Every structure is written in C-alpha cells, then in structure tokens.
Amino acid sequence: MAAPAVEATVATALRSVILRARKAAEQVGRDPERVRVLPVSKTKPVSLIRQIYDAGHRCFGENYVQEIIDKAPQLPEDIEWHFVGHLQSNKAKTLLTGVPNLAMVHGVDGEKVANHLDRAVSNLGRHPLKVLVQVNTSGEVSKSGIEPSSVVELARHVKQHCPNLVFSGLMTIGMPDYTSTPENFRTLSNCRADVCKALGMAEDQFELSMGMSGDFELAIEMGSTNVRVGSTIFGPREYPKKAT
C-alpha cells in the first residue's frame, strides 16, 4: 500500500502533466481536448491508480499483459484501459478476456497479431476494438514495430480484413535518450499522411500515439493525440531485483 503522501503527490503530478500538455497544444493552435494523457503505472501499485481515478481521470495505460489483467479487475469498470506495450499474438485472447473495458491496443505490429485480436473480439462478442499500428521510426533492432515503408500495407489489412478491429492510427517509441525524437515524430507524421492518402482517411480524425515523460510536449506540438507518461507521474520504476 502506498503512503498517503505519495498518493497525493501522484495526483498533483498528473495535474501538472495535463496542464503542460494543454499548454503545448495551445502553443501550436491545437485543441487541447484532442490530446489524451495516459498515466502508465508499470510496476506501481493499484492504490496509486485509484488515487488518480479519484481525482477524476479515467484513461490509463499498461505495458504488460499480466500486469493489466491483474490490475483491471481491482479497479472501477468505467476506466478506459489502453495497452501500450508489445503484444504477442498468443496473448491476444488473454488480454481481451481479462480486460473487458480495454479501449485500445497501441502496439499492433503485424498481420498475425491483428488477426488474433480480430478473432478474439469476435469470439468474445465484445464491441469492436480500436487499434494503432506500431511503427519502428528509430530503426533500432531492439524495438518492436514495422518499417515505415510497410505501414500502409498493414493499415490496409486491419481496415479491410479485420472487421472486429477499428484501425485508428499509428504509434511509435522514440530513442531511450530522446536524441532522435524530432526525427522519429516527423517520420510518424509522414506515415500518417501516407496512410490517410492511401485509405481515404481524414488526418484530423487520425490518432498518433507518441511521446513519453521526457518528450511529450514536443510530441504534442508535432501532432500526438496520445502521450504515455509514466515516471513523471508515478516516480522511478521499481523492478524486482534479480538473484545473483
């Protein structure tokens, strides 16, 4: 259980992030209401999420399937959950079964995982699931996501062959040290233009998920509609120590 002082700090930190996000949007003439701040509580206790929920926030993100299916049942059903991590195709059914109020999956990076999600939604009889295609904009081998040159093809597959999914936009993860952030975001914006042109979609209705604790303001200035903020709200991650 987190200490009350920590919980209060978390709610205050979220308010600060939301204010910064609104200011970033307004500076470039964007509607602040078009920007969704997703607190990502990776490794943090449910009590901290609950504190933010009690402060009025309803959208949350998680990186790991096991963590989100553990946390979601302990929290109110009106939370809008976003899965923002890498999703293996064999975990699609587990994710959807464990989180009935899952609103969006941000990391679809291939036809196989798209097909598994589509089938799981159909089998569960739930409403269509919004998905974003993940793009590897930094060229790092360690990163999930498809090459920018393959984006249109995968987006078309989801839109035309996955009737239980709603193709809603694109997602990317920048470099860990943020050194190539502007280029990464610019690449994703270019991909958006290509997809919208190829599939006849309106750019102003297209979601972009980019930007984290160290660069979310720049991401918003460059068109992001979803920023995934963890440590700035919840503090440093606390990973279990490995046995030596």
Short mmCIF file of C-alpha atoms in Angstrom, two decimals:
data_model
loop_
_atom_site.label_atom_id
_atom_site.label_comp_id
_atom_site.label_asym_id
_atom_site.label_seq_id
_atom_site.Cartn_x
_atom_site.Cartn_y
_atom_site.Cartn_z
CA MET A 1 0.00 0.00 0.00
CA ALA A 2 1.40 3.38 -0.98
CA ALA A 3 1.72 6.07 1.68
CA PRO A 4 -0.94 8.84 1.55
CA ALA A 5 1.76 11.46 0.88
CA VAL A 6 2.92 9.53 -2.19
CA GLU A 7 -0.63 9.21 -3.45
CA ALA A 8 -1.24 12.95 -3.10
CA THR A 9 1.99 13.60 -4.98
CA VAL A 10 0.85 11.33 -7.81
CA ALA A 11 -2.43 13.23 -8.26
CA THR A 12 -0.58 16.54 -8.19
CA ALA A 13 1.96 15.28 -10.72
CA LEU A 14 -0.82 14.24 -13.10
CA ARG A 15 -2.43 17.69 -12.88
CA SER A 16 0.93 19.24 -13.74
CA VAL A 17 1.36 16.96 -16.77
CA ILE A 18 -2.16 17.74 -18.01
CA LEU A 19 -1.51 21.48 -17.70
CA ARG A 20 1.77 21.13 -19.60
CA ALA A 21 0.02 19.07 -22.28
CA ARG A 22 -2.71 21.68 -22.70
CA LYS A 23 -0.16 24.48 -22.97
CA ALA A 24 1.82 22.55 -25.60
CA ALA A 25 -1.32 22.03 -27.67
CA GLU A 26 -2.41 25.65 -27.39
CA GLN A 27 1.04 26.92 -28.43
CA VAL A 28 0.62 25.33 -31.86
CA GLY A 29 -3.08 26.12 -32.21
CA ARG A 30 -4.32 22.61 -31.44
CA ASP A 31 -7.43 21.75 -29.43
CA PRO A 32 -6.19 20.50 -26.02
CA GLU A 33 -9.22 18.22 -25.82
CA ARG A 34 -7.75 16.21 -28.71
CA VAL A 35 -4.80 15.16 -26.54
CA ARG A 36 -5.18 12.16 -24.25
CA VAL A 37 -2.78 11.86 -21.30
CA LEU A 38 -2.25 8.19 -20.41
CA PRO A 39 -0.67 7.61 -16.99
CA VAL A 40 1.33 4.38 -17.38
CA SER A 41 1.71 2.77 -13.96
CA LYS A 42 4.16 0.00 -14.88
CA THR A 43 5.32 -1.79 -11.66
CA LYS A 44 3.37 0.64 -9.45
CA PRO A 45 0.55 -0.42 -7.06
CA VAL A 46 -3.16 -0.25 -7.79
CA SER A 47 -3.58 2.24 -4.92
CA LEU A 48 -1.76 4.91 -6.94
CA ILE A 49 -4.01 4.37 -9.97
CA ARG A 50 -7.01 4.59 -7.66
CA GLN A 51 -5.80 7.93 -6.32
CA ILE A 52 -5.63 9.33 -9.85
CA TYR A 53 -9.03 7.82 -10.63
CA ASP A 54 -10.48 9.50 -7.55
CA ALA A 55 -9.07 12.80 -8.82
CA GLY A 56 -11.28 12.38 -11.90
CA HIS A 57 -9.00 10.77 -14.50
CA ARG A 58 -10.38 7.82 -16.48
CA CYS A 59 -7.75 6.85 -19.12
CA PHE A 60 -4.83 4.63 -18.12
CA GLY A 61 -2.13 2.65 -19.90
CA GLU A 62 -0.21 -0.53 -19.10
CA ASN A 63 2.80 -2.17 -20.78
CA TYR A 64 2.48 -5.81 -19.75
CA VAL A 65 -0.39 -8.25 -20.28
CA GLN A 66 -0.04 -9.93 -16.89
CA GLU A 67 0.04 -6.60 -15.09
CA ILE A 68 -3.04 -5.16 -16.78
CA ILE A 69 -5.11 -8.32 -16.26
CA ASP A 70 -4.09 -8.30 -12.59
CA LYS A 71 -4.87 -4.62 -12.05
CA ALA A 72 -8.01 -4.06 -14.14
CA PRO A 73 -10.38 -6.26 -12.04
CA GLN A 74 -9.33 -4.38 -8.89
CA LEU A 75 -10.42 -1.03 -10.31
CA PRO A 76 -13.71 0.55 -11.47
CA GLU A 77 -15.20 -0.67 -14.73
CA ASP A 78 -15.55 2.80 -16.23
CA ILE A 79 -11.77 3.08 -16.65
CA GLU A 80 -10.66 3.29 -20.30
CA TRP A 81 -7.65 0.96 -20.50
CA HIS A 82 -5.01 1.28 -23.19
CA PHE A 83 -2.48 -1.50 -23.77
CA VAL A 84 0.70 0.29 -24.84
CA GLY A 85 3.31 -2.48 -24.77
CA HIS A 86 4.39 -5.14 -27.24
CA LEU A 87 1.64 -7.72 -27.67
CA GLN A 88 2.45 -11.27 -28.67
CA SER A 89 -0.26 -12.83 -30.84
CA ASN A 90 -0.74 -15.74 -28.42
CA LYS A 91 -1.63 -13.27 -25.63
CA ALA A 92 -4.42 -11.50 -27.55
CA LYS A 93 -7.23 -13.66 -26.16
CA THR A 94 -5.82 -13.47 -22.62
CA LEU A 95 -5.68 -9.67 -22.79
CA LEU A 96 -9.21 -9.23 -24.10
CA THR A 97 -10.73 -11.80 -21.74
CA GLY A 98 -9.00 -10.29 -18.72
CA VAL A 99 -9.81 -6.65 -19.52
CA PRO A 100 -13.41 -6.29 -20.79
CA ASN A 101 -13.07 -2.49 -20.67
CA LEU A 102 -9.97 -2.41 -22.90
CA ALA A 103 -10.39 0.62 -25.16
CA MET A 104 -7.35 0.47 -27.42
CA VAL A 105 -4.25 -1.58 -28.26
CA HIS A 106 -1.36 0.68 -29.31
CA GLY A 107 1.11 -1.93 -30.49
CA VAL A 108 -0.16 -3.89 -33.49
CA ASP A 109 3.00 -4.64 -35.47
CA GLY A 110 1.96 -7.41 -37.86
CA GLU A 111 -0.90 -9.17 -39.59
CA LYS A 112 -0.67 -12.15 -37.22
CA VAL A 113 -1.36 -10.19 -34.04
CA ALA A 114 -4.09 -8.20 -35.84
CA ASN A 115 -5.78 -11.43 -36.91
CA HIS A 116 -5.59 -12.89 -33.40
CA LEU A 117 -7.11 -9.74 -31.90
CA ASP A 118 -9.85 -9.72 -34.54
CA ARG A 119 -10.72 -13.35 -33.80
CA ALA A 120 -10.67 -12.81 -30.03
CA VAL A 121 -13.03 -9.82 -30.26
CA SER A 122 -15.41 -11.86 -32.41
CA ASN A 123 -15.33 -14.89 -30.10
CA LEU A 124 -15.97 -12.78 -27.01
CA GLY A 125 -18.80 -10.89 -28.69
CA ARG A 126 -17.49 -7.55 -27.45
CA HIS A 127 -17.72 -4.27 -29.33
CA PRO A 128 -15.03 -3.57 -31.96
CA LEU A 129 -11.58 -2.78 -30.56
CA LYS A 130 -9.61 0.31 -31.56
CA VAL A 131 -6.03 -0.44 -32.59
CA LEU A 132 -2.96 1.53 -33.59
CA VAL A 133 -0.24 0.17 -35.85
CA GLN A 134 3.21 0.41 -34.24
CA VAL A 135 5.95 1.86 -36.42
CA ASN A 136 9.69 1.48 -35.75
CA THR A 137 10.73 5.04 -36.54
CA SER A 138 14.22 4.86 -34.97
CA GLY A 139 15.48 1.82 -36.89
CA GLU A 140 16.61 0.10 -33.68
CA VAL A 141 16.67 -3.69 -33.95
CA SER A 142 15.53 -3.96 -30.33
CA LYS A 143 12.32 -2.03 -30.98
CA SER A 144 9.04 -3.61 -32.00
CA GLY A 145 7.10 -2.13 -34.87
CA ILE A 146 7.10 -2.32 -38.63
CA GLU A 147 9.24 -0.39 -41.06
CA PRO A 148 7.70 2.89 -42.25
CA SER A 149 7.61 1.52 -45.81
CA SER A 150 5.22 -1.26 -44.68
CA VAL A 151 2.76 0.89 -42.75
CA VAL A 152 0.18 1.39 -45.49
CA GLU A 153 0.05 -2.33 -46.21
CA LEU A 154 -0.59 -3.30 -42.57
CA ALA A 155 -3.07 -0.47 -42.03
CA ARG A 156 -4.96 -1.61 -45.12
CA HIS A 157 -5.02 -5.20 -43.83
CA VAL A 158 -6.52 -4.14 -40.50
CA LYS A 159 -9.06 -1.85 -42.15
CA GLN A 160 -10.16 -4.30 -44.86
CA HIS A 161 -9.68 -7.75 -43.32
CA CYS A 162 -10.27 -7.32 -39.57
CA PRO A 163 -13.95 -6.37 -39.22
CA ASN A 164 -13.83 -6.52 -35.42
CA LEU A 165 -11.00 -4.01 -35.19
CA VAL A 166 -11.13 -0.26 -35.78
CA PHE A 167 -7.92 0.99 -37.36
CA SER A 168 -7.45 4.30 -35.55
CA GLY A 169 -3.90 5.47 -36.22
CA LEU A 170 -0.21 4.92 -35.53
CA MET A 171 2.14 4.58 -32.55
CA THR A 172 5.89 4.81 -32.07
CA ILE A 173 8.51 4.65 -29.34
CA GLY A 174 11.47 7.00 -29.71
CA MET A 175 15.09 6.51 -28.69
CA PRO A 176 15.65 5.93 -24.93
CA ASP A 177 17.86 9.03 -24.65
CA TYR A 178 15.46 11.12 -26.77
CA THR A 179 18.31 12.12 -29.12
CA SER A 180 16.39 11.39 -32.31
CA THR A 181 12.96 12.36 -31.01
CA PRO A 182 12.12 15.07 -33.60
CA GLU A 183 13.07 12.75 -36.49
CA ASN A 184 11.07 9.87 -35.01
CA PHE A 185 7.98 12.03 -34.61
CA ARG A 186 8.38 13.55 -38.06
CA THR A 187 8.61 10.06 -39.55
CA LEU A 188 5.37 9.03 -37.83
CA SER A 189 3.64 12.19 -39.07
CA ASN A 190 4.78 11.37 -42.61
CA CYS A 191 3.44 7.84 -42.22
CA ARG A 192 0.10 9.31 -41.14
CA ALA A 193 -0.05 11.37 -44.32
CA ASP A 194 0.73 8.30 -46.44
CA VAL A 195 -1.91 6.14 -44.74
CA CYS A 196 -4.59 8.83 -44.88
CA LYS A 197 -3.96 9.37 -48.57
CA ALA A 198 -3.94 5.65 -49.39
CA LEU A 199 -7.00 4.74 -47.31
CA GLY A 200 -9.01 7.93 -47.70
CA MET A 201 -8.91 8.86 -44.02
CA ALA A 202 -9.10 12.37 -42.57
CA GLU A 203 -5.90 13.40 -40.76
CA ASP A 204 -7.83 15.31 -38.10
CA GLN A 205 -9.61 12.07 -37.10
CA PHE A 206 -6.38 10.06 -37.03
CA GLU A 207 -4.72 9.08 -33.73
CA LEU A 208 -0.97 9.37 -33.13
CA SER A 209 0.48 7.77 -30.01
CA MET A 210 3.93 9.24 -29.44
CA GLY A 211 5.68 10.98 -26.60
CA MET A 212 6.60 9.88 -23.07
CA SER A 213 7.85 11.56 -19.90
CA GLY A 214 10.88 13.20 -21.50
CA ASP A 215 9.36 14.44 -24.73
CA PHE A 216 5.56 14.54 -24.52
CA GLU A 217 5.33 18.30 -25.04
CA LEU A 218 7.32 18.13 -28.27
CA ALA A 219 5.18 15.16 -29.34
CA ILE A 220 2.01 17.18 -28.84
CA GLU A 221 3.46 20.11 -30.78
CA MET A 222 4.14 17.63 -33.61
CA GLY A 223 0.62 16.20 -33.63
CA SER A 224 0.39 13.47 -30.98
CA THR A 225 -3.09 12.68 -29.67
CA ASN A 226 -1.89 10.18 -27.01
CA VAL A 227 1.05 10.72 -24.68
CA ARG A 228 2.18 7.83 -22.47
CA VAL A 229 3.56 9.28 -19.24
CA GLY A 230 4.98 7.07 -16.51
CA SER A 231 7.86 8.21 -14.32
CA THR A 232 6.93 11.92 -14.39
CA ILE A 233 3.66 10.96 -12.69
CA PHE A 234 4.50 7.82 -10.71
CA GLY A 235 8.22 8.29 -10.00
CA PRO A 236 11.06 5.93 -10.93
CA ARG A 237 10.21 2.33 -11.80
CA GLU A 238 10.72 -0.31 -9.14
CA TYR A 239 11.76 -3.55 -10.78
CA PRO A 240 12.30 -6.74 -8.74
CA LYS A 241 15.97 -7.36 -8.06
CA LYS A 242 17.44 -10.33 -9.88
CA ALA A 243 19.19 -13.01 -7.87
CA THR A 244 22.94 -13.01 -8.31
#
